[in-house]
XYZ file of C-alpha atoms in Angstrom:
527
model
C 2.764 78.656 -47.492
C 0.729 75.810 -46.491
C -2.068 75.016 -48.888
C -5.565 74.414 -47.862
C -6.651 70.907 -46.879
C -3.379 69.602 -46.240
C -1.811 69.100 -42.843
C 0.534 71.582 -40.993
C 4.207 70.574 -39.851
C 3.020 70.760 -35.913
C 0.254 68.278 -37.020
C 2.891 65.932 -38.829
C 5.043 66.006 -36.201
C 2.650 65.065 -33.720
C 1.022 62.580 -35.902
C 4.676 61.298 -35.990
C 4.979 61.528 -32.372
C 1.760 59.805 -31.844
C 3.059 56.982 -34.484
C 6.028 56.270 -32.634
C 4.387 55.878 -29.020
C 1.739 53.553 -30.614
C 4.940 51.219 -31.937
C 6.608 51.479 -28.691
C 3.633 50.424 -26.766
C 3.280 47.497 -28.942
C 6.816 46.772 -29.235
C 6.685 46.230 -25.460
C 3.405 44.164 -25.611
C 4.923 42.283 -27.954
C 8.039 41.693 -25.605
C 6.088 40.979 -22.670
C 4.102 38.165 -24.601
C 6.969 36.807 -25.456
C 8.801 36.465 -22.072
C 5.017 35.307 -21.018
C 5.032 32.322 -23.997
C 8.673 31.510 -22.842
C 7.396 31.157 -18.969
C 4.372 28.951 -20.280
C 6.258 26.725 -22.516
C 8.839 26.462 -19.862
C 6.078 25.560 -16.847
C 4.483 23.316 -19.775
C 7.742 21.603 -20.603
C 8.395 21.308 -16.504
C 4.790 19.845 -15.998
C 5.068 17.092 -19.064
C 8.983 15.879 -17.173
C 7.470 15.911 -13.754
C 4.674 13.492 -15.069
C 6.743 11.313 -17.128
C 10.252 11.604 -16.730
C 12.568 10.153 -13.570
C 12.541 12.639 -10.699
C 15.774 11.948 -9.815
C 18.040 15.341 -9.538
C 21.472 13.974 -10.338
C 23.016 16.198 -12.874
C 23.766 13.637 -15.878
C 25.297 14.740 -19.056
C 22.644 14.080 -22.299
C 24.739 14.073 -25.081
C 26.608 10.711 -26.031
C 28.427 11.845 -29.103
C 31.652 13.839 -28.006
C 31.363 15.917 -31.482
C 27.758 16.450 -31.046
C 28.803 17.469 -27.405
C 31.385 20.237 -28.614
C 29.581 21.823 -31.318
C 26.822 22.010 -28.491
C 29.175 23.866 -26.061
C 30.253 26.527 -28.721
C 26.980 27.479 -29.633
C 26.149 27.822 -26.056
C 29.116 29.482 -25.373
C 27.868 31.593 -28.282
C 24.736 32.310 -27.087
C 25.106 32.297 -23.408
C 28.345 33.622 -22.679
C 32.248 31.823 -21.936
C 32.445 29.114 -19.586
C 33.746 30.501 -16.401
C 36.341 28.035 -14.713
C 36.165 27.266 -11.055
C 38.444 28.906 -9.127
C 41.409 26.849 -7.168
C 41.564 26.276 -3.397
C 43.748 23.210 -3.089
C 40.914 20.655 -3.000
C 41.653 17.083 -3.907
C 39.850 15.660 -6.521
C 37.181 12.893 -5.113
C 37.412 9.538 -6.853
C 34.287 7.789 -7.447
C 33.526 5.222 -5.029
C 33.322 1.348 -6.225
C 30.012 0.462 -6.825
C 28.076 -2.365 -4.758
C 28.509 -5.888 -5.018
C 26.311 -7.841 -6.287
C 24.507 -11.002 -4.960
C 22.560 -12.255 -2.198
C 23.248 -11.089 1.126
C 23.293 -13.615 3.801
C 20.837 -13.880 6.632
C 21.143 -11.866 9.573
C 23.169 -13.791 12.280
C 20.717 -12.947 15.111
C 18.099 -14.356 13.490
C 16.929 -17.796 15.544
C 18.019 -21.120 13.542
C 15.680 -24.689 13.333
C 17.414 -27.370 11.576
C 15.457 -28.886 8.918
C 17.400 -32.569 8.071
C 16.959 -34.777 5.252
C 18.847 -38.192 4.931
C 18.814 -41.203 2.793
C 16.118 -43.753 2.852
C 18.003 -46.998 3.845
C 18.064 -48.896 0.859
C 19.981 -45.885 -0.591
C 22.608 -46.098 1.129
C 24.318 -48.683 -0.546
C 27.123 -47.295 -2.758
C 26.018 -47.186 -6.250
C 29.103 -48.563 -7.889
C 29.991 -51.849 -5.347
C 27.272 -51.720 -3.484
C 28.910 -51.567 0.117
C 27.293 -49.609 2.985
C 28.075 -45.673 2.921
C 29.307 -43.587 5.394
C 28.158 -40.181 6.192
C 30.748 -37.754 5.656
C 29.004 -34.647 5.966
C 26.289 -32.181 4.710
C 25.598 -29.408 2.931
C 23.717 -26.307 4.515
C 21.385 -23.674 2.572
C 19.282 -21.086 4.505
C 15.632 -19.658 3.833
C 14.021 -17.319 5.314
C 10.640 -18.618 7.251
C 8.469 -16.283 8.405
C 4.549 -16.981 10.038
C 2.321 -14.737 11.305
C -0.122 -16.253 14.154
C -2.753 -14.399 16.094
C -3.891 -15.715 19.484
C -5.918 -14.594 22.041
C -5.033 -13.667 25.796
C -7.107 -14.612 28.299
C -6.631 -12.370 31.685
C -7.645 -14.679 34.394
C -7.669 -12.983 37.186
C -8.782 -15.272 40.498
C -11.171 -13.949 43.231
C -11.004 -14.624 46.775
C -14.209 -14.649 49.623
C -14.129 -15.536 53.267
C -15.929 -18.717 53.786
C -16.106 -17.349 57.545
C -18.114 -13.528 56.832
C -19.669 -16.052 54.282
C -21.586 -18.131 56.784
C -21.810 -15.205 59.752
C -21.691 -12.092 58.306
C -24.102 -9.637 56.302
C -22.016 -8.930 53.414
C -18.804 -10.986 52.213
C -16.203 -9.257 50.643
C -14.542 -10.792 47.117
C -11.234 -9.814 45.855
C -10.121 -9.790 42.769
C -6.479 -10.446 41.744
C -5.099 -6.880 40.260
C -3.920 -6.659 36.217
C -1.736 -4.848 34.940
C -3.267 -1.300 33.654
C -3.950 -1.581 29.858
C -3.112 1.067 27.271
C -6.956 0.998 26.010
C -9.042 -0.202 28.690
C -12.066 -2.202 27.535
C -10.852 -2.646 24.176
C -9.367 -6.462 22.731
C -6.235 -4.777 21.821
C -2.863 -5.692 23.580
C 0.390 -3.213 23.341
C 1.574 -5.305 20.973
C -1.555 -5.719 18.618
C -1.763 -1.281 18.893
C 1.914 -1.486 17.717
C 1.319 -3.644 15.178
C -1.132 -1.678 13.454
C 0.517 1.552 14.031
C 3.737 0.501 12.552
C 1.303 -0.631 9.661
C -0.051 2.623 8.948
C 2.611 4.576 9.732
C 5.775 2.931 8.761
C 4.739 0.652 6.038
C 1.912 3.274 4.768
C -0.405 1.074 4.584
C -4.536 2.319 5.144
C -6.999 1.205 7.825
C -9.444 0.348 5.316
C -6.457 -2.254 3.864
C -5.251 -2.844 7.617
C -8.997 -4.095 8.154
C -8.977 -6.159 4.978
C -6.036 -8.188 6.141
C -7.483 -8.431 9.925
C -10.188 -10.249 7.939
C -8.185 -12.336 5.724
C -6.168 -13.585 9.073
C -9.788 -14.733 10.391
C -9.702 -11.634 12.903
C -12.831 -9.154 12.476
C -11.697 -5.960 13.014
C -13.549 -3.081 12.003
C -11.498 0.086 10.487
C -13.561 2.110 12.900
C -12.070 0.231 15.769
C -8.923 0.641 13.519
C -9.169 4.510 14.256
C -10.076 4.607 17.658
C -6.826 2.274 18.376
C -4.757 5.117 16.561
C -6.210 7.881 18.123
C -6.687 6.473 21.590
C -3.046 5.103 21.507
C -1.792 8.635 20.896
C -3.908 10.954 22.889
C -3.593 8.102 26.014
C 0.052 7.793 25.922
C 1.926 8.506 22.583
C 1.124 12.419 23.333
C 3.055 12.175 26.260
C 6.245 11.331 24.627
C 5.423 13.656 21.809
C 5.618 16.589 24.306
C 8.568 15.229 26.097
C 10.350 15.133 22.691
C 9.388 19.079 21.694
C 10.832 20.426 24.735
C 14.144 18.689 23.739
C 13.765 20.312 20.502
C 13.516 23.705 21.624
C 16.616 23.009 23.263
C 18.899 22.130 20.397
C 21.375 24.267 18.688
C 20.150 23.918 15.258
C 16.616 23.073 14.071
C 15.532 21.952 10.542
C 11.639 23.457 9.256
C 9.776 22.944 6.626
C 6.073 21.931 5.538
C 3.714 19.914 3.373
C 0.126 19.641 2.538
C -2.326 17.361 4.017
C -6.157 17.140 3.090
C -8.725 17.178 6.244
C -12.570 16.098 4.962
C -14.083 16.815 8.204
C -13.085 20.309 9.876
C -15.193 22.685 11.264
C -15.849 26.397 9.205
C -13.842 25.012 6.055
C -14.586 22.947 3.055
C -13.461 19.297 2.131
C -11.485 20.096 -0.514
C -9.247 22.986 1.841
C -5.766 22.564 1.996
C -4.661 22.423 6.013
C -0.072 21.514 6.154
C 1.798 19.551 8.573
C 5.027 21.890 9.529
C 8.294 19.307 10.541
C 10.676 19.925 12.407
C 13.948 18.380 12.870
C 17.091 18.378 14.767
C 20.733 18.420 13.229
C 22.323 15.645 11.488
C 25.049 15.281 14.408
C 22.140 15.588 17.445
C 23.158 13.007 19.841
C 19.346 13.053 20.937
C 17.566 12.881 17.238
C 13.876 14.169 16.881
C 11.468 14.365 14.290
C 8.358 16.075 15.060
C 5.381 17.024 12.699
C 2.549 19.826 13.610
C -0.928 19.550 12.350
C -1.931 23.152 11.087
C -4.872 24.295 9.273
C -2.919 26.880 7.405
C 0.443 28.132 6.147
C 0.828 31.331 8.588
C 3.522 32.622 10.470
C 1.989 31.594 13.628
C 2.014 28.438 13.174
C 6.149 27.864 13.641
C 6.220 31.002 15.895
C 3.557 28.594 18.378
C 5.882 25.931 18.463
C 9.343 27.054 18.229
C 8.250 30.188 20.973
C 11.393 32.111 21.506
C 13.716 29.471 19.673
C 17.166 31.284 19.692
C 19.349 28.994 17.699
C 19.663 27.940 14.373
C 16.748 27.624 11.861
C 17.399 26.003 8.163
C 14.601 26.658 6.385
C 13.748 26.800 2.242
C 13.572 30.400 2.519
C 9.528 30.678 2.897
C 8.981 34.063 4.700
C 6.833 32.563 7.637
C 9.857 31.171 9.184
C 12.000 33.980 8.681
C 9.782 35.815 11.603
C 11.322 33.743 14.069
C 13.363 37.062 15.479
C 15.585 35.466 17.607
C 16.700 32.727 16.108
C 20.003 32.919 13.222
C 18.410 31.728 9.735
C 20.013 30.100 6.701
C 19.156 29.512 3.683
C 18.873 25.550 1.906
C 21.493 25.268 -1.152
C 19.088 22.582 -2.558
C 16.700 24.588 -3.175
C 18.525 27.346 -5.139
C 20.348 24.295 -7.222
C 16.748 22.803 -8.291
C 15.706 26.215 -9.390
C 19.264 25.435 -12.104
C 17.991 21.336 -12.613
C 14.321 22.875 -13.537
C 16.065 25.652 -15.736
C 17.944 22.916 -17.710
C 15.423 20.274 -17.980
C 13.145 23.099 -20.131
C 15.767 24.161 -22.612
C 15.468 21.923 -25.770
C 19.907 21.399 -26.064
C 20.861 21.523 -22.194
C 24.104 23.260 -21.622
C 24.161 27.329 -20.737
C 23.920 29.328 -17.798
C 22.535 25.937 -15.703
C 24.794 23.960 -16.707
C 27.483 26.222 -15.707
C 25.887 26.873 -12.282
C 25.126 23.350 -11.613
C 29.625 23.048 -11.791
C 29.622 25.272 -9.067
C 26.805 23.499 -7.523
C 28.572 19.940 -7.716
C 32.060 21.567 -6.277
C 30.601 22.998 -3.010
C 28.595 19.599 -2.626
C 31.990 17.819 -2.807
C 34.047 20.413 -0.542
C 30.958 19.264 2.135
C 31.312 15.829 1.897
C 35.087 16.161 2.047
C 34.694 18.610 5.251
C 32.677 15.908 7.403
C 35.483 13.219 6.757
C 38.274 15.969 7.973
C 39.858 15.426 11.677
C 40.101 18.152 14.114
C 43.668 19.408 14.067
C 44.872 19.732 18.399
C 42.764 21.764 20.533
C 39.752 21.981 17.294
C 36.916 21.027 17.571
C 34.696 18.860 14.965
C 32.889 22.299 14.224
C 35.792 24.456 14.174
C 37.588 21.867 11.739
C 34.690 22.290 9.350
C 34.412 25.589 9.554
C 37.780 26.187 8.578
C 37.889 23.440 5.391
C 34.724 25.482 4.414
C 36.386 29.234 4.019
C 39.771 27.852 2.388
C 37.209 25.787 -0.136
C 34.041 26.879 -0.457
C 33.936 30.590 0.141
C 36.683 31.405 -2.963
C 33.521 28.957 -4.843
C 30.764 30.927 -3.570
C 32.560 34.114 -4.425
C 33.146 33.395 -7.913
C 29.031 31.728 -8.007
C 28.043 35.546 -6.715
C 30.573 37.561 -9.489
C 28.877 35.083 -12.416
C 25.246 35.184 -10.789
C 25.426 39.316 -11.055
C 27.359 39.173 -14.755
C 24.098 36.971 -15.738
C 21.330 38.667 -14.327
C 20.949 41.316 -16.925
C 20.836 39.054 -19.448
C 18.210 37.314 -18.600
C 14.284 37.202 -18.915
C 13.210 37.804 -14.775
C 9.841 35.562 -15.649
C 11.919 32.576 -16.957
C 13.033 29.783 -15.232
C 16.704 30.778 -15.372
C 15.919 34.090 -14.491
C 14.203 32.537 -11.138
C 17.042 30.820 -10.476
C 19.580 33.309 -10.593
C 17.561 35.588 -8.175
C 18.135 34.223 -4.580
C 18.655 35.021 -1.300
C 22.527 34.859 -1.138
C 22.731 36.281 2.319
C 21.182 33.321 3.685
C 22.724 30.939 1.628
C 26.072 31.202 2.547
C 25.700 31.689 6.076
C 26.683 28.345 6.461
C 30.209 28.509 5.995
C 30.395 30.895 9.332
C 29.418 28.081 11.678
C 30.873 24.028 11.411
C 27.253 22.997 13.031
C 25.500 24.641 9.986
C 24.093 22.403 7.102
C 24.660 23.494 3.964
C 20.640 22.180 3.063
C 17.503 21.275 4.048
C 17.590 17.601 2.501
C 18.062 15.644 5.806
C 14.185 16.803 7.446
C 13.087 16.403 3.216
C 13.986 12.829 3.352
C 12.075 12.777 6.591
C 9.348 14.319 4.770
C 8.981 11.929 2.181
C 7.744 9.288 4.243
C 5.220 10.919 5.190
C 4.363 12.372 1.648
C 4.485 8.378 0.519
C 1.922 7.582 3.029
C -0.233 10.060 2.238
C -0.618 8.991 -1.163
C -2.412 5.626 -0.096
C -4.428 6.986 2.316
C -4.950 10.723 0.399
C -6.615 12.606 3.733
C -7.225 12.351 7.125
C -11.218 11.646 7.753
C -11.386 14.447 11.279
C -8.765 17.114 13.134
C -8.294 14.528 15.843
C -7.032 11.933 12.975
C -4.512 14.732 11.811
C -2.929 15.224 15.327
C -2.915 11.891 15.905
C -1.023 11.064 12.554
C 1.120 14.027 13.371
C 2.257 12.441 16.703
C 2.407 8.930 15.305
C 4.664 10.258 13.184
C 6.595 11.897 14.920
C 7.744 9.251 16.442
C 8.247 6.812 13.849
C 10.587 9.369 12.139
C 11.655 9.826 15.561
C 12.554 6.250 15.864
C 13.747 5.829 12.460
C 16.571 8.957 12.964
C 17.931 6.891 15.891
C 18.102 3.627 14.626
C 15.565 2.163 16.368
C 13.132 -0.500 15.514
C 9.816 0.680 15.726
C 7.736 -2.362 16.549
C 9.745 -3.055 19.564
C 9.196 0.650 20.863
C 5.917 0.587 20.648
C 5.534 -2.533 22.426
C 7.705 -1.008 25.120
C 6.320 1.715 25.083
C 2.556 1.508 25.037
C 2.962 -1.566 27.974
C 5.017 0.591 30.297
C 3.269 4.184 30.003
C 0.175 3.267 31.165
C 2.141 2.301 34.088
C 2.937 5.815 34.883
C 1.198 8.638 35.960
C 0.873 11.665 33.636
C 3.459 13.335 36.318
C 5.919 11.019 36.370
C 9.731 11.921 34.320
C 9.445 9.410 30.934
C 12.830 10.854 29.966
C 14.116 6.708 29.750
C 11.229 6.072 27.201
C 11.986 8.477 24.558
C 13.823 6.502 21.220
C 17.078 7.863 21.650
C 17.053 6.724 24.948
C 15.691 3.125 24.324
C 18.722 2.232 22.383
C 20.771 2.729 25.191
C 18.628 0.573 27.966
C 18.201 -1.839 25.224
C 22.227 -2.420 25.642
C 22.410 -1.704 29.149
């Protein structure tokens, strides 16, 4: 009998039930806050390093005190799980190269050499002790580098001839003018070698107009940076375009491509504000490419177009970070960049407070396939094998039993881990395209080689921040292009340009420039 005023058992029990949802939905807010106040402190932690700290990404151990050290590794292994050990393939341990020497080098041997002498006055000659005449019996030699930088002008005379006979009898008298060879910007004071100068300045040396002008001025030469631009931009839509083209259909011909992409700022482009974000793509051939090229493609955006434009119907193969625009490429074979999957570990260690855990562990297996690759490209070809093949073999006795045992911990740790956090973003990855290197010799295992390329440009850009109009981007984009260009083959860019810039105006726009391109100008340098 239930007495009046007081609740039923149907009303408990759903009071009850009513209870427990309202602690479950809290217990799970309170769970997702958490994971969210992890992410934040970790993206916090990752901000306050990437301002302050070295941005090197060598793994380096940060303990010092070996007892510190092992009472760190148990409570890790604690906390985080056993240490897995690396599996064993046979590969030789890798001693650590000796460091470099120290000291001066000497000057280069090509370099020209003026003898500077200095000798006795006369009445120092006499020997100090008996004061008999001396004898010279030899000298002593240092070396210093001299360097001087002189402007001068050019003066193009160019004679004219009349006839003294049409002079005196007939109406009109014809004058000729001796012919000059055609200049890369006609009607402008700049020589080949002045437009190279200044390009290498800006390009190479990163180094802006506006400073480029400052020194013009200092040198007693008044150059404006306005005529600064219109050098740059006439020098590569002229003539430096030319080889820019010649070099992307090259490009598209190579077995293996590298892509990637980084930001640039335009102030001046039509339908979009100042402050909009526009992205050079780059694109690069393999490490072992006997014709090297470095290309970058001004782009006002980020979209798939953009590399399916330029690489058309590319059919070879494409490294790329794993960014999903390049991945639309259908006919081309992708794979994925190892660096990029091993930073995601470096960023996951640098934010926990002791180091050691499930990045540290990673990173091992990190560090072992890095040393099975630089092992593989020191490896001969056994008979009848070639450089490829011999790779690709050394890479499935090594590195797949690795990679195996990387996948079998990767799944073990997934569950255990918060899928917002840093580690958690590591261990998610695209493992398909990963290890597709270790099917093909002439596959890189990364993207680093077109990143280093990269950086030079991303080094520039921080003196000069932006580009003023579109026609500045695409000229910067072909400049360069083929200063990296230069640069992968070993070539000295102010000498190209020189070459370069005197002998394409030469040529008309038909005409086969195949002997111009950089890896090319090595090779009629020796000749």
């Amino acid at each position: 009998m239930t007495r009046s005023g007081e609740p039923s058992v149907a009303e408990l029990m759903a009071q009850l039930a009513a209870n427990a949802a309202e602690i479950a939905a809290l217990k799970a807010e309170k769970e997702a806050l958490s994971a969210r106040v992890v992410k934040l402190e970790e993206e916090l932690e990752l901000a306050r390093l990437h301002r302050f700290a070295p941005k090197s990404e060598k793994h380096v151990d940060r303990l010092f005190d070996e007892a510190e050290q092992v009472a760190n590794e148990d409570e890790a292994s604690g906390e985080d799980g056993e240490v897995v050990d690396l599996p064993e393939t046979g590969f030789a341990t890798i001693e650590k190269p000796e460091g470099k020497k120290r000291g001066r080098k000497p000057l280069p041997e090509h370099l020209p050499r003026e003898r500077v002498e200095y000798d006795l006055a006369d009445d120092q000659k006499a020997c100090p002790c008996c004061r008999h005449q001396m004898h010279r019996m030899g000298e002593a030699v240092t070396e210093q580098l001299h360097i001087e930088v002189k402007a001068k002008v050019l003066q193009n005379v160019r004679f004219k001839y009349a006839c003294r006979h049409c002079d005196r009898t007939g109406i009109n008298t014809p004058v000729v003018l001796a012919p000059m060879p055609a200049q890369p910007l006609p009607g402008s004071i700049a020589t080949a070698s002045t437009l190279a100068f200044a390009l290498v300045h800006k390009y190479v040396d990163g180094t802006p107009l506006y400073r480029l002008a400052q020194a013009f001025e200092r040198a007693g030469v008044p150059v404006s940076r306005g005529a600064l631009g219109h050098w740059v931009i006439g020098s590569s839509e002229r003539h430096l375009s030319r080889i820019y083209d010649a070099l992307k259909l090259r490009l598209r011909s190579q077995p293996l491509i590298h892509g990637d992409e980084t930001t640039v700022q335009v102030l001046k482009e039509k339908d979009r504000e100042a402050t909009s974000t526009s992205f050079m793509w780059a694109y690069r051939s393999g490490e072992d490419s006997g014709e090297p090229i470095v290309l970058l493609d001004y782009q006002p955006g980020r979209g798939q177009i953009y590399p399916q434009a330029f690489l058309g119907d590319y059919r070879g193969i494409l490294m790329s970070d794993g960014y999903t625009a390049w991945r639309t490429l259908a006919g081309a074979t992708h794979i994925g960049c190892m660096a990029h999957s091993r930073r995601r570990f470096i960023d996951a260690l640098k934010t926990r407070k002791k180091g050691g855990g499930p990045p540290e562990q990673a990173l091992k297996f990190f560090e072992q396939l890095y040393r099975i690759e630089s092992q593989a490209k020191n490896e001969k070809p056994e008979v009848g094998e070639t450089q490829a093949d011999c790779i690709r073999r050394f890479r499935q006795q090594h590195s797949v039993p690795i990679l195996i045992a990387l996948k079998a911990w990767l799944d073990d740790i997934a569950p255990k881990v918060l899928p917002d956090s840093k580690i958690g973003d590591a261990v998610s990855n695209q493992w398909e395209y990963l290890t597709r290197y270790t099917e093909d010799g002439r596959m890189s295992i990364d993207n680093n080689l077109l990143e280093r390329d990269i950086r030079i440009f991303a080094t520039g850009r921080k003196s000069w921040l932006f580009s003023d109009t579109v026609d500045g981007a695409r000229a910067s984009a072909v400049v360069y292009s083929i200063m990296l260009t230069c640069r992968a083959c070993g070539v000295e860019p102010l000498a190209y340009l020189r070459h370069v810039l005197s002998e394409l105006p030469q040529r008309a726009t038909d005409t086969d420039i195949t002997d111009l391109l950089p890896f090319n100008f090595t090779k009629a340098a020796a000749a």
